[in-house]
Short mmCIF file of C-alpha atoms in Angstrom, two decimals:
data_model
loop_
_atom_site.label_atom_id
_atom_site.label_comp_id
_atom_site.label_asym_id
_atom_site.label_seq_id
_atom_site.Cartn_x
_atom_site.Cartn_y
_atom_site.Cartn_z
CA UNK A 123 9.05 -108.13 140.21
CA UNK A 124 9.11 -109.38 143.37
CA UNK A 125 10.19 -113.17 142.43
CA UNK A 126 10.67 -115.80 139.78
CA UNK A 127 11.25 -114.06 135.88
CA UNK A 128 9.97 -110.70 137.33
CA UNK A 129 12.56 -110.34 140.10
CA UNK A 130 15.55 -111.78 137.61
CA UNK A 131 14.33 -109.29 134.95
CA UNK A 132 15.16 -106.33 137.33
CA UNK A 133 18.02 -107.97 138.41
CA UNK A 134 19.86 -108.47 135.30
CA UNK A 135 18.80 -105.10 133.93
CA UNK A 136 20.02 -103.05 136.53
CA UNK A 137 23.35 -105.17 136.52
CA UNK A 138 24.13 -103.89 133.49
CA UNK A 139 23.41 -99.94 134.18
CA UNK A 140 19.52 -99.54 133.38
CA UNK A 141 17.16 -97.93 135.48
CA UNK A 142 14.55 -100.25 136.51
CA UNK A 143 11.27 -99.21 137.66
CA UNK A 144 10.16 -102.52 139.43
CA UNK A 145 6.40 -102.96 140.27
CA UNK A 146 5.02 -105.61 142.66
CA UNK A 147 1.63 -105.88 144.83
CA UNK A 148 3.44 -105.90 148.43
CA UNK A 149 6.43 -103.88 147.96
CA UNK A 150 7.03 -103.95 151.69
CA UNK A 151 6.97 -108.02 151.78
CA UNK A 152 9.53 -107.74 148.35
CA UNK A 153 12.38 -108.94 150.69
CA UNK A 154 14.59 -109.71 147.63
CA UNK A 155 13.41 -106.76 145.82
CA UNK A 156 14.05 -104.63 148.40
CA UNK A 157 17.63 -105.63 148.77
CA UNK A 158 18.42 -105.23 144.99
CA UNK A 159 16.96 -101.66 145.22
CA UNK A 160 18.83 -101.23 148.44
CA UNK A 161 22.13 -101.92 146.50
CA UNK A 162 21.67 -100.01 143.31
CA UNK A 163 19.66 -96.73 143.43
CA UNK A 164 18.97 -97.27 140.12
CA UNK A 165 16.32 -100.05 140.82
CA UNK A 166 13.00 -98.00 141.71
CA UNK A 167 10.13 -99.97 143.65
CA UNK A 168 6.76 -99.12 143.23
CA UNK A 169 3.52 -100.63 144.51
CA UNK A 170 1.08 -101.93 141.66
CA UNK A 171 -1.68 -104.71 141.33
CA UNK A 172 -2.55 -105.25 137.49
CA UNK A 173 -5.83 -105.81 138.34
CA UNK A 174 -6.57 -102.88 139.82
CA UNK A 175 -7.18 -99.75 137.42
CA UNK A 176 -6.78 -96.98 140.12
CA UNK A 177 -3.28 -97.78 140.75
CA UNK A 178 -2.47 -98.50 136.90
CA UNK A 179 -3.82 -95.12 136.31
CA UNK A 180 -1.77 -93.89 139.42
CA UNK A 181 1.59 -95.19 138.23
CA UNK A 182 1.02 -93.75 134.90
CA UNK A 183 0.48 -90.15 136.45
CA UNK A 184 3.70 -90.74 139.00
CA UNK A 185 6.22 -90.97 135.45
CA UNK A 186 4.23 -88.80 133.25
CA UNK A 187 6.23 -87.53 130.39
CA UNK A 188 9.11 -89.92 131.54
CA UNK A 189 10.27 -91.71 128.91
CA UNK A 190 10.43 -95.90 129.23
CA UNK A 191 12.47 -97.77 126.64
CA UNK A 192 11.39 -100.94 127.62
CA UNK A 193 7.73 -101.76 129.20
CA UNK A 194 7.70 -105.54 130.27
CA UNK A 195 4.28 -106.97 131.16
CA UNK A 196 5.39 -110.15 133.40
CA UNK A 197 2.35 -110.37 135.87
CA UNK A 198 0.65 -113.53 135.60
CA UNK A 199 -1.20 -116.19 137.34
CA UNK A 200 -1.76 -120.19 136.52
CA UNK A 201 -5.20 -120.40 138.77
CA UNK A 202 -5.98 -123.07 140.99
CA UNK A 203 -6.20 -126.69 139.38
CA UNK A 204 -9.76 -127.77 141.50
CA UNK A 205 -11.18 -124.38 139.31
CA UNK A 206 -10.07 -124.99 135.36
CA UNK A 207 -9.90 -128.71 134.80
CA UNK A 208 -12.55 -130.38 132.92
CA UNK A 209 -15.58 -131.47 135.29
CA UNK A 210 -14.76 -128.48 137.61
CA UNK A 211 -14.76 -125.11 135.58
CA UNK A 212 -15.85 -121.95 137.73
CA UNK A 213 -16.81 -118.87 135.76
CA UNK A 214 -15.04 -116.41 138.32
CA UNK A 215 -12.04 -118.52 138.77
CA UNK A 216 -11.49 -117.90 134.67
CA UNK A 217 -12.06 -113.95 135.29
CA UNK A 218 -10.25 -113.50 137.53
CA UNK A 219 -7.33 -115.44 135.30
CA UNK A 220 -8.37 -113.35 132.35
CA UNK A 221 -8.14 -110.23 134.19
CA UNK A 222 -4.47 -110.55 135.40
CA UNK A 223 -3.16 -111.90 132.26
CA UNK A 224 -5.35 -111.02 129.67
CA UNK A 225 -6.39 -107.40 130.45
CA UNK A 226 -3.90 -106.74 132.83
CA UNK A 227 -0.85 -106.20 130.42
CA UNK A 228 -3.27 -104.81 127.70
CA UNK A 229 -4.09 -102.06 130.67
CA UNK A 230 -0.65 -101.36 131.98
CA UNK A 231 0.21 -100.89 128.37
CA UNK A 232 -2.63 -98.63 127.17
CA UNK A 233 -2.03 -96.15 130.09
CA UNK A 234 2.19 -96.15 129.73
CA UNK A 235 2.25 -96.30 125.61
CA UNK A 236 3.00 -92.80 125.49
CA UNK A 237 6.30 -93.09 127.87
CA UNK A 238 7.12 -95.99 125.48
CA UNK A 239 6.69 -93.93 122.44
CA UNK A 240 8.75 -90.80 123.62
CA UNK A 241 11.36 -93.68 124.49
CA UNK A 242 14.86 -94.51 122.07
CA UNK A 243 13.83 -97.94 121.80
CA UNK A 244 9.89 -97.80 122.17
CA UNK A 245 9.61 -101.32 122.94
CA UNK A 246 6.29 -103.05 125.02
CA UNK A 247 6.65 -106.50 125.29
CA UNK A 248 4.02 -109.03 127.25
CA UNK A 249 5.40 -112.56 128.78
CA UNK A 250 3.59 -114.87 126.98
CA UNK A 251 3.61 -119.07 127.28
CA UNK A 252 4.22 -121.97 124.82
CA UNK A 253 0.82 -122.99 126.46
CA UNK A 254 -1.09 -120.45 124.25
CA UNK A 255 -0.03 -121.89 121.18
CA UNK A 256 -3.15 -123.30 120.06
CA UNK A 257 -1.22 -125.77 117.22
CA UNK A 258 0.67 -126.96 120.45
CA UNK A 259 -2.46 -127.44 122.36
CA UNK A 260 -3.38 -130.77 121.20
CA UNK A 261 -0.45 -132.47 122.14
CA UNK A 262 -0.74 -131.03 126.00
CA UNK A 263 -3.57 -132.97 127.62
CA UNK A 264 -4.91 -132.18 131.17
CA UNK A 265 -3.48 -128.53 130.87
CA UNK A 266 -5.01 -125.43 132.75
CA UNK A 267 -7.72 -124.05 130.35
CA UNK A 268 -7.52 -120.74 131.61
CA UNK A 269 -4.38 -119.88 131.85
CA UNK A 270 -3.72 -121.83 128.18
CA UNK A 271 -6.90 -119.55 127.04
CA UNK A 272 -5.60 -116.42 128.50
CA UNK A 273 -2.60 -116.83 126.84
CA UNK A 274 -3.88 -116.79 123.77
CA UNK A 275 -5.94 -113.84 124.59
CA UNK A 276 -2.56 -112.09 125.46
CA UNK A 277 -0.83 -113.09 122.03
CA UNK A 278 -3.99 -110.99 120.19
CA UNK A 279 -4.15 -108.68 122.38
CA UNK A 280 -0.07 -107.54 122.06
CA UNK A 281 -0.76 -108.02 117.83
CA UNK A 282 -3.75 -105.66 118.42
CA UNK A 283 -1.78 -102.97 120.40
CA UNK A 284 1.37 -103.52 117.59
CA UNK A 285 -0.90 -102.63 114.86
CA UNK A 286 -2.37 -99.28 116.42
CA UNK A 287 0.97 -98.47 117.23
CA UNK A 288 3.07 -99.20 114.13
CA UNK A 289 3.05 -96.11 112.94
CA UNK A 290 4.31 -93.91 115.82
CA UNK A 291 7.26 -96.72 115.72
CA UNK A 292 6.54 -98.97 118.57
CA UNK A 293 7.59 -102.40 118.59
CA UNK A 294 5.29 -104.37 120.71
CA UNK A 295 5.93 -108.23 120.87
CA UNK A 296 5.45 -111.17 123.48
CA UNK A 297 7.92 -113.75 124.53
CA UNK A 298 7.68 -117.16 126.23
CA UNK A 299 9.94 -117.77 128.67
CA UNK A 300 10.60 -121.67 128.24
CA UNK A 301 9.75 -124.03 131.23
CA UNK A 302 11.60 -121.84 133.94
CA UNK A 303 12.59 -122.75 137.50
CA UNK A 304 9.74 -120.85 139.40
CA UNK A 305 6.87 -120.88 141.60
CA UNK A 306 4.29 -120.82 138.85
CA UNK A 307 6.32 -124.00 137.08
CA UNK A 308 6.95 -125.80 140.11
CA UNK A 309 2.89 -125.69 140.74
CA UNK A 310 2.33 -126.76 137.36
CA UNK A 311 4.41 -129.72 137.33
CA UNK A 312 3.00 -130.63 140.42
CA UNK A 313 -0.15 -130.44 139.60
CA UNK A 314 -0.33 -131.07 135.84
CA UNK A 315 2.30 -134.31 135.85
CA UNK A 316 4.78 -132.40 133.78
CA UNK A 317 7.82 -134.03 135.95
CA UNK A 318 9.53 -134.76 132.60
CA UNK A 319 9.99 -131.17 131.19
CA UNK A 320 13.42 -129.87 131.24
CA UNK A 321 13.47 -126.91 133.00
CA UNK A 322 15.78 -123.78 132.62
CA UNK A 323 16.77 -121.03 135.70
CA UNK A 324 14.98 -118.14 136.19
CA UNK A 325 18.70 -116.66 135.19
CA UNK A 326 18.95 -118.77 132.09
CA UNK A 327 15.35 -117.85 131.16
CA UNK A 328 15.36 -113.94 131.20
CA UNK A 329 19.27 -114.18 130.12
CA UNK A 330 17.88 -115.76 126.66
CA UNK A 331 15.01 -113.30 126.88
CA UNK A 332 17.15 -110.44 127.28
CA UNK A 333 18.80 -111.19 124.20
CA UNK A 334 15.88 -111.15 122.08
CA UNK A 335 14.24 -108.25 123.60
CA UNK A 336 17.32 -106.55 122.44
CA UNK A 337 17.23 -107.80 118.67
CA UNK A 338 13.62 -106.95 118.34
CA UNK A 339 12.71 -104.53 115.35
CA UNK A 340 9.11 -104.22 114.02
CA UNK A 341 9.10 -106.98 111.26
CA UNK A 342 10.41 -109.41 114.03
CA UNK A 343 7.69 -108.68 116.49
CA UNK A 344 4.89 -109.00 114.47
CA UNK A 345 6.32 -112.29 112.97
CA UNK A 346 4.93 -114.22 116.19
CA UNK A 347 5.45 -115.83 119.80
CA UNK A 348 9.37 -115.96 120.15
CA UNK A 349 10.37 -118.69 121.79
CA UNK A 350 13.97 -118.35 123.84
CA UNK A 351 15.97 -120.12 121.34
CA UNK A 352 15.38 -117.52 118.67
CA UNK A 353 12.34 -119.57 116.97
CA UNK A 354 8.72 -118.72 116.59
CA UNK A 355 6.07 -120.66 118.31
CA UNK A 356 3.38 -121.45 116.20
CA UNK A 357 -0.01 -119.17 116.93
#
C-alpha cells in the first residue's frame, strides 16, 4: 500500500469513512503512506512482506477475531525483462514471481479467511491482470511469461479458495485493474513496447474498481476476471 493501486486503494477507502489496515514491506520508507495515516487515524500501517510466512502468520495473530469486510490482495511484481523473455528464462527469477503473486495472495488469504468470514460483507478479492487471460495471450507477443503465467495461477487459485468457501458465504473474486498509471506499467511499456496502450490513473483505476468490489455477490464472482468496465475477461 505504499504506492501505485495499493496506496490509492487506502486512500480512497479511508476517504470515505473505512478503516483501512494498510500493509507494505518498509512501512518506515511509506512516505505517502505515512502521511495518509498521519491525517486520518483510521488508516492503520502495518509492516508485511507476502513472501514471507512468519510475518503473514504474525499479522493474522495481531487482528485475531477482528472482523475484515474487505481483504484486498494487491502485492505483485512484473520481474525483470533480461530473466522471463524467450532465450533468457531463469528458474529462480519465475519463483520468486510465483511466490509474490501466485502464493502470496493465496497465503495472506488462507491465514485472514476467518476475519473475512466473521465480516458483513465477507469479501477476499486478489488484483489480477488482463495479461492472465490465456484467450488474450495470443494476441500479446513479447510479454513477460512469468508474470502472464502467474496470473493465471492467481485466477485458479482465487476460484479454488471461492469454492471451499461458498458455503460459509464468502465471496472471493479477482479484478484487473486496466493499464494503470504506475510503476509496474510504466516498466512494462518500457520494456515490452506497449507505448500505444491507453492508460488510466491510479485514481481512475481503483475508482472503477471500487465500484465493482462493491456490486460483487457470489454468482458475480465466480462468473470470471472482471475487467473495470463491468465486463468479464475471458479465462
Amino acid at each position: 500500500s505504499d504506492r501505485g493501486l495499493g496506496l490509492e486503494f487506502a486512500r480512497q477507502y479511508a476517504a470515505r469513512g473505512d478503516t483501512v489496515i494498510a500493509t507494505c514491506r518498509n512501512p518506515d520508507k511509506a512516505t505517502e503512506l505515512q502521511a495518509l495515516a498521519t491525517g486520518n487515524k483510521r488508516v492503520l500501517i502495518e509492516a508485511l512482506d507476502v513472501s514471507r510466512d512468519d510475518q503473514i502468520v504474525a499479522l493474522a495473530a495481531r487482528y485475531k477475531g477482528r472482523p475484515i469486510d474487505i481483504l484486498i490482495n494487491n502485492a505483485g511484481v512484473l520481474g525483470a525483462r533480461d530473466e522471463q523473455s524467450l532465450g533468457t528464462l531463469k528458474r529462480q527469477a519465475f519463483h520468486e514471481v510465483m511466490d509474490v503473486n501466485s502464493f502470496g495472495p493465496l497465503a495472506v488469504s488462507q491465514a485472514l479467511r476467518e476475519n473475512v468470514i466473521a465480516s458483513s460483507q465477507k469479501k477476499i478479492i486478489a488484483i489480477t491482470s488482463g495479461l492472465g487471460s490465456i484467450s488474450w495471450a495470443g494476441g500479446i507477443p513479447l510479454g513477460p511469461y512469468y508474470y502472464r503465467m502467474s496470473k493465471v495461477a492467481l485466477n485458479m487459485g482465487m476460484q479454488a479458495l471461492g469454492a471451499d468457501l461458498k458455503s460459509r458465504g464468502a465471496i472471493v473474486a479477482v479484478v484487473a485493474p486496466g493499464v494503470a498509471e504506475t510503476a509496474m506499467v510504466t516498466a512494462y511499456r518500457h520494456d515490452y513496447g506497449l507505448g500505444n496502450y491507453t492508460t488510466l490513473s491510479a485514481k481512475e483505476s481503483v475508482s472503477k474498481m471500487i465500484a465493482i468490489i462493491d456490486k460483487l455477490d457470489q454468482s458475480q464472482a465466480e462468473r470470471g476476471s472482471h475487467w473495470i468496465d463491468g465486463s468479464i475477461v475471458p479465462w
